Tab-separated table of C-alpha atoms and ligand atoms in Angstrom:
chain	number	residue	atom	x	y	z
A	19	MET	CA	85.589	186.826	19.811
A	20	LYS	CA	83.688	188.316	16.865
A	21	GLU	CA	86.802	190.144	15.650
A	22	GLU	CA	88.730	186.890	15.852
A	23	ILE	CA	86.095	185.018	13.854
A	24	LEU	CA	85.971	187.712	11.185
A	25	SER	CA	89.722	187.815	10.851
A	26	LEU	CA	89.802	184.006	10.459
A	27	VAL	CA	87.119	184.233	7.771
A	28	LYS	CA	89.194	186.847	5.948
A	29	GLU	CA	92.337	184.706	6.212
A	30	MET	CA	90.540	181.598	4.977
A	31	ILE	CA	89.018	183.294	1.944
A	32	GLU	CA	92.283	185.020	1.029
A	33	LYS	CA	93.993	181.621	0.972
A	34	LYS	CA	91.558	180.248	-1.594
A	35	LYS	CA	93.367	180.068	-4.933
A	36	ASN	CA	91.585	179.662	-8.234
A	37	LEU	CA	94.174	177.878	-10.333
A	38	PHE	CA	93.226	177.591	-14.014
A	39	ILE	CA	94.235	174.359	-15.776
A	40	PRO	CA	93.301	174.481	-19.487
A	41	GLY	CA	91.027	171.598	-20.452
A	42	GLN	CA	90.456	170.624	-16.826
A	43	THR	CA	89.082	173.673	-15.053
A	44	ILE	CA	85.538	174.482	-16.115
A	45	VAL	CA	85.375	177.868	-17.862
A	46	GLN	CA	82.288	179.177	-16.145
A	47	TYR	CA	79.811	181.077	-18.271
A	48	SER	CA	79.130	183.303	-15.265
A	49	GLY	CA	79.554	183.489	-11.524
A	50	PRO	CA	79.850	185.758	-8.519
A	51	THR	CA	82.832	188.100	-8.237
A	52	ILE	CA	83.353	188.201	-4.497
A	53	ASP	CA	86.264	188.264	-2.068
A	54	HIS	CA	86.687	188.183	1.719
A	55	ASN	CA	84.750	191.445	2.122
A	56	GLU	CA	81.414	189.844	1.168
A	57	TYR	CA	82.039	186.841	3.459
A	58	VAL	CA	83.029	189.065	6.382
A	59	ALA	CA	79.993	191.308	5.853
A	60	ILE	CA	77.628	188.307	5.813
A	61	ILE	CA	79.120	186.641	8.908
A	62	ASP	CA	79.243	189.975	10.727
A	63	THR	CA	75.517	190.489	10.089
A	64	VAL	CA	74.677	186.917	11.084
A	65	LEU	CA	76.570	187.349	14.346
A	66	ASP	CA	74.575	190.512	15.078
A	67	GLY	CA	71.621	188.140	15.375
A	68	TRP	CA	69.360	190.295	13.196
A	69	PHE	CA	68.055	188.404	10.181
A	70	GLY	CA	65.091	190.451	9.003
A	71	LEU	CA	65.537	193.533	6.847
A	72	GLY	CA	67.064	196.513	8.647
A	73	THR	CA	69.341	199.490	8.154
A	74	LYS	CA	71.696	197.734	5.723
A	75	ALA	CA	68.797	196.843	3.445
A	76	SER	CA	67.513	200.443	3.583
A	77	LEU	CA	70.925	201.754	2.559
A	78	PHE	CA	71.231	199.116	-0.169
A	79	GLU	CA	67.811	200.132	-1.534
A	80	SER	CA	68.658	203.801	-1.797
A	81	GLU	CA	72.139	203.203	-3.253
A	82	VAL	CA	70.891	200.756	-5.897
A	83	ALA	CA	68.004	203.061	-6.859
A	84	LYS	CA	70.560	205.767	-7.720
A	85	ARG	CA	72.274	203.355	-10.133
A	86	LEU	CA	68.961	203.164	-12.011
A	87	ASP	CA	68.457	206.932	-11.909
A	88	LYS	CA	65.515	206.484	-9.537
A	89	ASN	CA	64.777	207.709	-6.000
A	90	TYR	CA	63.441	204.680	-4.134
A	91	GLY	CA	64.204	200.985	-4.102
A	92	VAL	CA	62.314	197.986	-2.737
A	93	TYR	CA	64.603	195.017	-2.070
A	94	VAL	CA	63.019	191.625	-2.855
A	95	ASN	CA	64.080	187.992	-2.983
A	96	SER	CA	64.555	187.716	-6.775
A	97	GLY	CA	64.400	189.538	-10.089
A	98	SER	CA	61.265	187.538	-10.885
A	99	SER	CA	59.585	188.838	-7.718
A	100	ALA	CA	60.721	192.341	-8.656
A	101	ASN	CA	58.951	192.073	-12.020
A	102	LEU	CA	55.822	190.657	-10.382
A	103	ILE	CA	55.354	193.432	-7.840
A	104	ALA	CA	56.511	196.177	-10.200
A	105	LEU	CA	53.543	195.179	-12.362
A	106	GLU	CA	51.208	194.772	-9.359
A	107	THR	CA	52.066	198.377	-8.477
A	108	MET	CA	51.391	199.636	-11.999
A	109	LYS	CA	48.141	197.653	-12.096
A	110	GLU	CA	46.886	199.338	-8.933
A	111	ILE	CA	47.699	202.791	-10.261
A	112	TYR	CA	46.842	202.549	-13.960
A	113	LEU	CA	44.243	199.827	-14.549
A	114	LYS	CA	40.871	201.576	-14.587
A	115	ASP	CA	39.106	200.037	-17.576
A	116	PRO	CA	39.331	196.222	-17.824
A	117	LYS	CA	39.121	196.498	-21.624
A	118	ARG	CA	42.339	198.520	-21.701
A	119	ASN	CA	44.542	195.694	-20.520
A	120	LYS	CA	47.204	194.955	-23.149
A	121	ILE	CA	50.922	195.102	-22.465
A	122	ILE	CA	53.542	195.111	-25.213
A	123	THR	CA	56.514	192.846	-24.612
A	124	THR	CA	59.126	190.976	-26.634
A	125	ALA	CA	58.797	187.318	-27.611
A	126	ALA	CA	62.504	186.640	-27.029
A	127	SER	CA	62.460	187.104	-23.295
A	128	PHE	CA	63.320	185.674	-19.951
A	129	PRO	CA	60.094	183.906	-18.862
A	130	THR	CA	59.557	185.921	-15.699
A	131	THR	CA	59.702	189.198	-17.583
A	132	VAL	CA	56.516	188.086	-19.318
A	133	ASN	CA	54.821	185.793	-16.784
A	134	PRO	CA	53.509	188.579	-14.500
A	135	ILE	CA	51.644	190.021	-17.492
A	136	ILE	CA	49.745	186.744	-17.814
A	137	GLN	CA	49.554	186.025	-14.071
A	138	LEU	CA	48.020	189.428	-13.307
A	139	GLY	CA	45.361	189.103	-15.999
A	140	PHE	CA	46.800	191.392	-18.665
A	141	GLU	CA	47.038	190.358	-22.308
A	142	PRO	CA	50.531	190.317	-23.783
A	143	ILE	CA	51.205	191.650	-27.292
A	144	PHE	CA	54.421	190.018	-28.439
A	145	VAL	CA	56.749	191.838	-30.810
A	146	ASP	CA	59.810	190.379	-32.511
A	147	VAL	CA	63.425	191.455	-31.951
A	148	GLU	CA	66.380	192.369	-34.175
A	149	LEU	CA	69.228	189.884	-34.432
A	150	GLY	CA	72.519	191.269	-33.105
A	151	SER	CA	71.108	194.036	-30.916
A	152	TYR	CA	68.173	191.877	-29.764
A	153	ASN	CA	66.200	195.137	-29.431
A	154	PRO	CA	62.429	195.074	-30.077
A	155	ASN	CA	61.405	195.434	-33.715
A	156	ASP	CA	60.679	199.167	-33.875
A	157	GLU	CA	58.094	198.957	-36.656
A	158	GLN	CA	56.045	196.399	-34.722
A	159	MET	CA	56.444	198.386	-31.482
A	160	MET	CA	55.179	201.592	-33.115
A	161	ASP	CA	52.268	199.742	-34.689
A	162	ALA	CA	51.329	198.056	-31.401
A	163	LEU	CA	51.429	201.429	-29.626
A	164	GLN	CA	48.578	202.620	-31.891
A	165	ASP	CA	46.264	200.087	-30.213
A	166	ASP	CA	43.998	201.932	-27.783
A	167	SER	CA	43.705	198.887	-25.538
A	168	VAL	CA	47.439	199.050	-24.750
A	169	ILE	CA	48.069	200.264	-21.212
A	170	GLY	CA	51.717	199.374	-20.752
A	171	ILE	CA	55.087	198.226	-22.036
A	172	MET	CA	57.309	195.776	-20.195
A	173	TYR	CA	60.587	194.469	-21.587
A	174	ALA	CA	64.153	193.699	-20.639
A	175	HIS	CA	67.272	195.390	-21.933
A	176	PRO	CA	68.426	192.128	-23.502
A	177	LEU	CA	71.709	190.762	-22.141
A	178	GLY	CA	72.767	194.242	-21.081
A	179	ILE	CA	72.120	195.795	-24.505
A	180	PRO	CA	69.956	198.876	-23.916
A	181	VAL	CA	66.738	199.175	-25.865
A	182	LYS	CA	67.708	202.234	-27.849
A	183	ASN	CA	64.202	203.666	-28.286
A	184	THR	CA	63.109	203.389	-24.663
A	185	LYS	CA	62.673	207.155	-24.260
A	186	LYS	CA	60.577	207.325	-27.425
A	187	TYR	CA	58.308	204.478	-26.225
A	188	TYR	CA	58.122	205.987	-22.734
A	189	ASP	CA	57.045	209.388	-24.086
A	190	ILE	CA	54.338	207.779	-26.211
A	191	ILE	CA	52.925	205.553	-23.459
A	192	LYS	CA	52.940	208.449	-20.957
A	193	SER	CA	51.009	210.591	-23.442
A	194	LYS	CA	48.347	207.837	-23.319
A	195	ASN	CA	48.425	207.656	-19.524
A	196	GLY	CA	50.051	204.226	-19.514
A	197	PHE	CA	53.259	202.860	-18.008
A	198	LEU	CA	56.618	201.363	-18.949
A	199	ILE	CA	58.530	198.836	-16.844
A	200	GLU	CA	62.209	198.343	-17.698
A	201	ASP	CA	63.570	194.976	-16.680
A	202	CYS	CA	67.210	195.936	-16.081
A	203	CYS	CA	68.077	192.549	-14.565
A	204	ASP	CA	70.871	191.976	-17.091
A	205	ALA	CA	71.781	195.603	-17.643
A	206	LEU	CA	72.906	197.316	-14.450
A	207	ASP	CA	75.190	200.239	-15.420
A	208	SER	CA	74.355	200.090	-19.145
A	209	THR	CA	73.550	203.483	-20.659
A	210	TYR	CA	71.314	204.842	-23.443
A	211	GLU	CA	70.559	208.329	-24.807
A	212	ASN	CA	74.319	209.049	-24.822
A	213	GLY	CA	75.077	208.367	-21.178
A	214	SER	CA	71.815	208.075	-19.212
A	215	LEU	CA	71.677	205.025	-16.983
A	216	VAL	CA	69.065	202.436	-17.981
A	217	GLY	CA	66.181	202.803	-15.560
A	218	LYS	CA	65.772	206.513	-16.272
A	219	TYR	CA	62.912	206.384	-18.802
A	220	SER	CA	60.318	204.228	-17.094
A	221	ASP	CA	57.812	204.123	-14.252
A	222	ALA	CA	59.565	201.173	-12.653
A	223	ALA	CA	62.943	199.503	-13.191
A	224	THR	CA	63.885	196.057	-11.889
A	225	LEU	CA	67.102	194.167	-11.138
A	226	SER	CA	68.170	190.621	-10.291
A	227	PHE	CA	71.017	189.840	-7.892
A	228	TYR	CA	71.258	186.144	-8.698
A	229	ALA	CA	74.886	185.039	-8.987
A	230	ALA	CA	75.043	185.411	-12.785
A	231	HIS	CA	74.214	189.123	-12.657
A	232	HIS	CA	76.341	192.268	-12.492
A	233	ILE	CA	76.241	192.337	-8.709
A	234	THR	CA	74.979	189.521	-6.546
A	235	THR	CA	73.450	188.922	-3.147
A	236	GLY	CA	73.182	185.178	-3.810
A	237	GLU	CA	69.529	185.556	-4.729
A	238	GLY	CA	67.666	188.849	-4.717
A	239	GLY	CA	66.169	191.639	-6.748
A	240	MET	CA	65.121	195.292	-6.625
A	241	VAL	CA	62.255	197.400	-7.878
A	242	ALA	CA	63.066	201.090	-8.240
A	243	PHE	CA	60.707	204.042	-8.621
A	244	SER	CA	60.841	207.815	-8.861
A	245	SER	CA	57.826	208.389	-6.641
A	246	LYS	CA	57.291	207.613	-2.965
A	247	LYS	CA	53.658	206.667	-3.582
A	248	GLU	CA	54.715	203.841	-5.912
A	249	GLU	CA	57.374	202.658	-3.505
A	250	ILE	CA	54.832	202.402	-0.658
A	251	ILE	CA	52.412	200.369	-2.792
A	252	CYS	CA	55.192	198.053	-3.952
A	253	ARG	CA	56.548	197.529	-0.429
A	254	SER	CA	53.042	196.644	0.705
A	255	PHE	CA	52.782	193.961	-2.020
A	256	ARG	CA	56.169	192.626	-0.879
A	257	ASP	CA	55.180	192.578	2.817
A	258	TRP	CA	52.006	190.466	2.865
A	259	GLY	CA	49.875	193.355	1.545
A	260	ARG	CA	49.918	195.221	4.815
A	261	GLY	CA	49.070	198.897	5.012
A	262	CYS	CA	51.845	199.800	7.449
A	263	TRP	CA	54.946	201.172	5.783
A	264	CYS	CA	57.309	201.145	8.769
A	265	SER	CA	60.875	200.182	7.975
A	266	GLY	CA	64.264	200.491	9.733
A	267	LYS	CA	63.969	202.127	13.176
A	268	ASP	CA	60.215	202.725	12.764
A	269	VAL	CA	59.662	198.990	13.199
A	270	LEU	CA	60.750	199.315	16.840
A	271	SER	CA	58.622	202.409	17.481
A	272	ASP	CA	55.434	202.251	19.564
A	273	VAL	CA	53.757	204.883	17.357
A	274	GLY	CA	55.101	203.767	13.942
A	275	ALA	CA	55.985	205.838	10.887
A	276	CYS	CA	52.352	207.018	10.603
A	277	HIS	CA	52.433	208.290	14.254
A	278	LYS	CA	49.038	206.668	14.842
A	279	ARG	CA	49.934	203.003	14.905
A	280	PHE	CA	46.906	202.165	17.068
A	281	ASP	CA	43.827	203.709	15.487
A	282	ASP	CA	40.442	202.856	14.014
A	283	TRP	CA	42.080	201.440	10.882
A	284	LEU	CA	39.286	198.985	10.093
A	285	CYS	CA	36.608	201.700	10.532
A	286	ASN	CA	34.658	199.603	13.029
A	287	GLY	CA	35.133	201.815	16.079
A	288	ILE	CA	37.858	199.565	17.507
A	289	LYS	CA	41.504	200.646	17.747
A	290	THR	CA	43.781	198.148	16.035
A	291	ASP	CA	47.503	197.878	15.221
A	292	HIS	CA	48.321	199.274	11.751
A	293	ARG	CA	50.959	196.542	11.352
A	294	TYR	CA	48.132	194.029	10.973
A	295	VAL	CA	45.912	195.942	8.592
A	296	TYR	CA	45.905	194.538	5.051
A	297	GLU	CA	45.214	196.868	2.157
A	298	ARG	CA	46.260	194.543	-0.661
A	299	VAL	CA	46.265	190.874	-1.549
A	300	GLY	CA	50.009	190.634	-1.091
A	301	TYR	CA	52.945	188.251	-0.900
A	302	ASN	CA	55.981	187.746	1.270
A	303	LEU	CA	58.927	188.356	-1.059
A	304	LYS	CA	61.468	189.602	1.459
A	305	PRO	CA	65.156	188.713	1.336
A	306	LEU	CA	67.466	188.774	4.384
A	307	GLU	CA	69.541	191.531	5.939
A	308	LEU	CA	72.699	189.460	5.496
A	309	GLN	CA	72.087	189.509	1.733
A	310	ALA	CA	71.872	193.306	1.835
A	311	SER	CA	75.199	193.441	3.662
A	312	MET	CA	76.703	191.430	0.795
A	313	GLY	CA	75.071	193.781	-1.698
A	314	LEU	CA	76.657	196.843	-0.087
A	315	GLU	CA	80.090	195.270	-0.568
A	316	GLN	CA	79.252	194.425	-4.174
A	317	LEU	CA	78.241	198.029	-4.854
A	318	LYS	CA	81.722	199.201	-3.831
A	319	LYS	CA	83.081	197.038	-6.666
A	320	LEU	CA	80.481	197.920	-9.291
A	321	ASP	CA	82.547	200.436	-11.299
A	322	GLN	CA	85.390	197.940	-11.556
A	323	LEU	CA	83.043	195.077	-12.455
A	324	THR	CA	81.416	197.100	-15.222
A	325	GLU	CA	84.812	197.994	-16.665
A	326	LYS	CA	85.889	194.332	-16.636
A	327	ARG	CA	82.683	193.186	-18.376
A	328	LYS	CA	83.306	195.718	-21.134
A	329	LEU	CA	86.963	194.707	-21.428
A	330	ASN	CA	86.097	191.005	-21.642
A	331	PHE	CA	83.431	191.724	-24.228
A	332	ASN	CA	85.963	193.611	-26.370
A	333	THR	CA	88.547	190.833	-26.057
A	334	LEU	CA	86.026	188.231	-27.205
A	335	HIS	CA	84.551	190.455	-29.904
A	336	THR	CA	87.922	191.240	-31.451
A	337	PHE	CA	88.646	187.511	-31.719
A	338	MET	CA	85.188	186.471	-32.952
A	339	LYS	CA	85.222	188.921	-35.862
A	340	LYS	CA	87.244	186.473	-37.933
A	341	TYR	CA	84.288	184.071	-37.855
A	342	GLU	CA	81.691	186.678	-38.735
A	343	THR	CA	80.835	184.901	-42.008
A	344	TYR	CA	79.266	182.154	-39.900
A	345	PHE	CA	77.973	184.177	-36.977
A	346	ILE	CA	75.777	187.206	-36.343
A	347	LEU	CA	77.823	188.868	-33.616
A	348	PRO	CA	76.352	191.140	-30.947
A	349	SER	CA	76.092	194.846	-31.665
A	350	ALA	CA	75.176	197.801	-29.470
A	351	PRO	CA	72.701	200.293	-30.978
A	352	GLU	CA	73.916	203.845	-31.525
A	353	GLU	CA	74.022	206.103	-28.466
A	354	THR	CA	74.082	203.105	-26.128
A	355	ASP	CA	76.914	201.667	-24.058
A	356	PRO	CA	76.133	198.191	-22.716
A	357	SER	CA	77.546	196.689	-19.575
A	358	TRP	CA	77.392	193.259	-21.209
A	359	PHE	CA	75.707	190.378	-19.437
A	360	SER	CA	77.082	187.818	-21.888
A	361	TYR	CA	78.261	187.414	-25.480
A	362	PRO	CA	75.352	186.260	-27.704
A	363	ILE	CA	76.156	184.555	-31.002
A	364	THR	CA	73.569	183.630	-33.655
A	365	ILE	CA	74.586	181.060	-36.250
A	366	ARG	CA	73.948	182.191	-39.821
A	367	ASP	CA	71.988	180.047	-42.263
A	368	ASN	CA	75.077	179.444	-44.423
A	369	ALA	CA	77.120	177.899	-41.587
A	370	PRO	CA	78.068	174.256	-42.252
A	371	PHE	CA	77.438	173.330	-38.610
A	372	SER	CA	74.561	173.495	-36.165
A	373	ARG	CA	74.349	175.163	-32.780
A	374	PHE	CA	74.544	171.748	-31.193
A	375	ASP	CA	77.816	170.994	-33.075
A	376	ILE	CA	79.649	174.023	-31.713
A	377	VAL	CA	78.068	174.074	-28.272
A	378	ASN	CA	78.802	170.383	-27.813
A	379	PHE	CA	82.423	170.919	-28.913
A	380	LEU	CA	82.899	173.789	-26.462
A	381	GLU	CA	81.196	172.011	-23.571
A	382	SER	CA	83.275	168.865	-24.176
A	383	HIS	CA	86.327	171.110	-23.774
A	384	LYS	CA	84.952	172.371	-20.454
A	385	ILE	CA	83.781	175.718	-21.816
A	386	GLN	CA	80.301	176.518	-20.559
A	387	THR	CA	77.697	177.896	-22.959
A	388	ARG	CA	74.109	178.981	-22.423
A	389	ASN	CA	71.028	179.511	-24.576
A	390	PHE	CA	69.657	183.032	-24.898
A	391	PHE	CA	67.106	182.071	-22.244
A	392	ALA	CA	63.841	180.894	-23.837
A	393	GLY	CA	64.463	182.316	-27.296
A	394	ASN	CA	60.880	182.719	-28.508
A	395	LEU	CA	58.687	182.042	-25.492
A	396	LEU	CA	55.854	181.003	-27.794
A	397	ASP	CA	57.966	178.026	-28.953
A	398	HIS	CA	57.718	176.578	-25.430
A	399	PRO	CA	55.060	174.210	-24.094
A	400	ALA	CA	53.795	176.582	-21.386
A	401	TYR	CA	52.916	179.300	-23.888
A	402	LYS	CA	52.365	177.440	-27.153
A	403	ASN	CA	48.589	177.326	-27.287
A	404	PHE	CA	48.066	180.175	-24.972
A	405	ILE	CA	48.156	183.362	-26.984
A	406	PRO	CA	45.140	183.485	-29.290
A	407	ASN	CA	45.646	186.723	-31.227
A	408	GLN	CA	49.318	186.911	-32.148
A	409	LYS	CA	49.480	189.698	-34.725
A	410	TYR	CA	53.165	189.999	-35.579
A	411	ASN	CA	55.579	187.518	-37.103
A	412	LEU	CA	58.185	186.417	-34.593
A	413	ASP	CA	60.679	184.859	-37.002
A	414	ASN	CA	63.821	186.281	-35.401
A	415	ALA	CA	62.713	185.220	-31.941
A	416	SER	CA	62.386	181.651	-33.245
A	417	ILE	CA	65.823	181.869	-34.877
A	418	ILE	CA	67.100	182.709	-31.380
A	419	THR	CA	65.344	179.631	-29.966
A	420	ASN	CA	67.252	177.405	-32.358
A	421	LYS	CA	70.435	179.178	-33.397
A	422	THR	CA	71.671	181.488	-30.646
A	423	PHE	CA	74.009	180.667	-27.793
A	424	MET	CA	76.036	182.716	-25.331
A	425	LEU	CA	79.598	182.760	-24.048
A	426	GLY	CA	80.685	184.411	-20.827
A	427	VAL	CA	82.113	187.894	-20.279
A	428	TRP	CA	81.840	187.975	-16.487
A	429	PRO	CA	84.707	189.532	-14.524
A	430	GLY	CA	86.040	186.143	-13.350
A	431	LEU	CA	87.335	185.489	-16.891
A	432	ASN	CA	90.801	186.742	-17.817
A	433	GLU	CA	93.331	186.746	-20.643
A	434	GLU	CA	94.722	183.318	-19.753
A	435	ILE	CA	91.254	181.763	-19.867
A	436	TYR	CA	90.306	183.523	-23.092
A	437	THR	CA	93.546	182.309	-24.736
A	438	TYR	CA	92.374	178.757	-24.034
A	439	VAL	CA	88.802	179.498	-25.238
A	440	PHE	CA	90.140	180.964	-28.495
A	441	SER	CA	92.373	177.946	-29.145
A	442	VAL	CA	89.353	175.636	-28.738
A	443	ILE	CA	87.229	177.746	-31.099
A	444	ASP	CA	90.055	177.751	-33.680
A	445	ASP	CA	90.265	173.953	-33.332
A	446	PHE	CA	86.533	173.660	-33.980
A	447	PHE	CA	86.882	175.608	-37.225
A	448	LYS	CA	89.773	173.444	-38.476
A	449	GLN	CA	87.095	170.935	-39.551
A	450	TYR	CA	85.617	173.511	-41.906
A	451	SER	CA	87.038	175.492	-44.818
A	452	PRO	CA	89.581	178.105	-43.675
A	453	VAL	CA	88.072	181.475	-42.954
B	257	PLP	C1	66.068	189.662	-18.007
B	257	PLP	C2	65.783	188.880	-16.770
B	257	PLP	N1	64.682	189.159	-16.069
B	257	PLP	C3	64.376	188.505	-14.936
B	257	PLP	C4	65.200	187.515	-14.454
B	257	PLP	C5	64.811	186.796	-13.206
B	257	PLP	O1	65.710	187.026	-12.156
B	257	PLP	P1	65.805	185.996	-10.929
B	257	PLP	O2	66.544	184.798	-11.421
B	257	PLP	O3	66.547	186.747	-9.879
B	257	PLP	O4	64.419	185.673	-10.531
B	257	PLP	C6	66.356	187.178	-15.146
B	257	PLP	C7	67.228	186.118	-14.645
B	257	PLP	O5	68.320	185.888	-15.083
B	257	PLP	C8	66.659	187.874	-16.345
B	257	PLP	O6	67.756	187.596	-17.049
């Protein structure tokens, strides 16, 4: 019966046709790139009747970790959770002196790259970013790194564009016995240092598998580490804070991975089950096994997906160059090769139109646009009066708040769709002097 169900699922999904009608079909800014294989994998896992994390999740963790040049992965329910427990892990290992509690981050960020810094009691030092590459301002970074109360660095590779100087910052912070967390949520498969995968030069690297990202498990995220010790701490934070590190087959074992499951764990002379011994004030941030089964299918497609993102970026970039007098177009720093998350455009001061004018025109022609997340986080109500000692000017981050928007480069877009998008953009510019 199962085979029959799975073959019907395959047949049904294969019959789905995505017909594009210019002006009627919404040009999605992003979306999942999935076919019958993901559906079959999910239903297959559901029909196994095993919902909690198991062997598929373990395999997914180790395969994803490799794509970040790390050894161990901890699968979680979102990229935001990944950032939270990556920092919890670093806090446990590195925070010794409460006065050394500052973390350098960028003002133009996704909120949950920065929120854990505040939530876990660290003090953020915000630096500005460059327009075009959206990389941190190097001068401000180097200045902030002189501060002896800095213990860490935590930033995202913005929209897939690698932060070029990550290795330099990593070497400096390691020499001061601090840590660097790379948020790679938008940058899976991007490279820096002439071909090294992002994730290589850090203590922890994180990913998101929400549908807009390079691979998706619906929702989900990953934290990846080089060391087993860090992985065990992180997994404990994910799993209620428990001390037991059993996973996969060990969960079914009567002696556990530690081989002394029942022991005097609470040091009170009474034998107790290690599975119910809590070493940390933890969370439950677990995803489901069926999501991992989807992720394994997505990984098989990753090379192709990366290639298509780069191709779509180039198609859009070649076209957009004719409007460069009005726009700051995206640019990859030297020695980096982005797997682009999106196509960010910043409107120059001399443009005779506002961001709203062009975004509204595109959206009214069914072409989705998005802001570059928050832009400057400090422009937003939640953060506005919150940071008392902001040292650096954050002018570019605020330009992003008000003047940057993004178009899609996800693999679901093709030449036919881009031809329509280009005709709409050309129509928009007919109102203004010819370029
Ligand atoms: C850079 C970055 N970090 C973190 C996140 C959070 O990921 P999630 O939506 O899976 O919580 C996102 C989400 O898009 C992101 O772009």
